[in-house]
């Protein structure tokens, strides 16, 4: 199991980023939380199998098409 705490910055509020990240994590049976910190920051704690967590972190660098 791998646990990682990340803060994603940029255009992440008002574009469905939290919802998208939650769905991507759920697809991989990753537990944790995701929440807005500021106008341009989202915080997430991800816990799951190492490959799955790394995949989600990689996806966060790109984000959904709306962000």
XYZ file of C-alpha atoms in Angstrom:
67
model
C 0.000 0.000 0.000
C 1.101 3.520 -0.737
C -0.058 6.748 0.873
C 0.574 10.123 -0.686
C -0.501 13.641 0.210
C -0.659 16.039 -2.742
C -1.625 19.629 -3.413
C -2.661 20.388 -6.972
C -2.511 24.011 -8.099
C -3.839 25.852 -11.112
C -7.328 25.926 -12.575
C -8.812 23.371 -10.180
C -11.900 25.059 -8.700
C -15.168 25.516 -10.544
C -14.182 22.986 -13.224
C -15.143 19.673 -11.580
C -11.584 18.746 -10.593
C -12.512 17.314 -7.164
C -15.359 15.257 -8.623
C -13.092 14.003 -11.422
C -10.289 13.086 -8.996
C -12.734 11.277 -6.696
C -14.065 9.208 -9.614
C -10.538 8.356 -10.851
C -9.573 7.232 -7.331
C -12.763 5.184 -6.874
C -12.133 3.362 -10.176
C -8.874 2.113 -8.655
C -10.204 1.402 -5.134
C -8.132 4.242 -3.680
C -9.229 5.672 -0.340
C -8.617 9.093 1.165
C -10.022 12.558 0.657
C -9.998 15.465 -1.741
C -10.925 19.034 -0.797
C -10.506 22.622 -1.924
C -7.844 24.593 -0.061
C -7.907 27.942 -1.812
C -9.208 29.380 -5.056
C -6.463 27.633 -7.019
C -5.514 24.644 -4.831
C -6.971 21.201 -4.211
C -5.574 18.918 -1.513
C -5.797 15.131 -1.662
C -4.700 12.189 0.440
C -4.569 8.953 -1.551
C -4.146 5.453 -0.117
C -4.063 2.356 -2.281
C -1.894 -0.007 -4.278
C 1.327 1.689 -5.341
C 0.727 1.488 -9.098
C -2.842 2.783 -8.779
C -1.825 5.731 -6.593
C 1.009 6.624 -8.959
C -1.400 6.441 -11.925
C -3.784 8.904 -10.252
C -0.947 11.278 -9.355
C 0.160 11.172 -12.998
C -3.411 11.939 -14.111
C -3.545 14.903 -11.709
C -0.658 16.532 -13.534
C -2.852 16.689 -16.633
C -6.300 16.964 -15.023
C -9.701 16.668 -16.657
C -10.335 18.381 -19.973
C -12.288 21.122 -18.163
C -9.343 22.275 -16.029
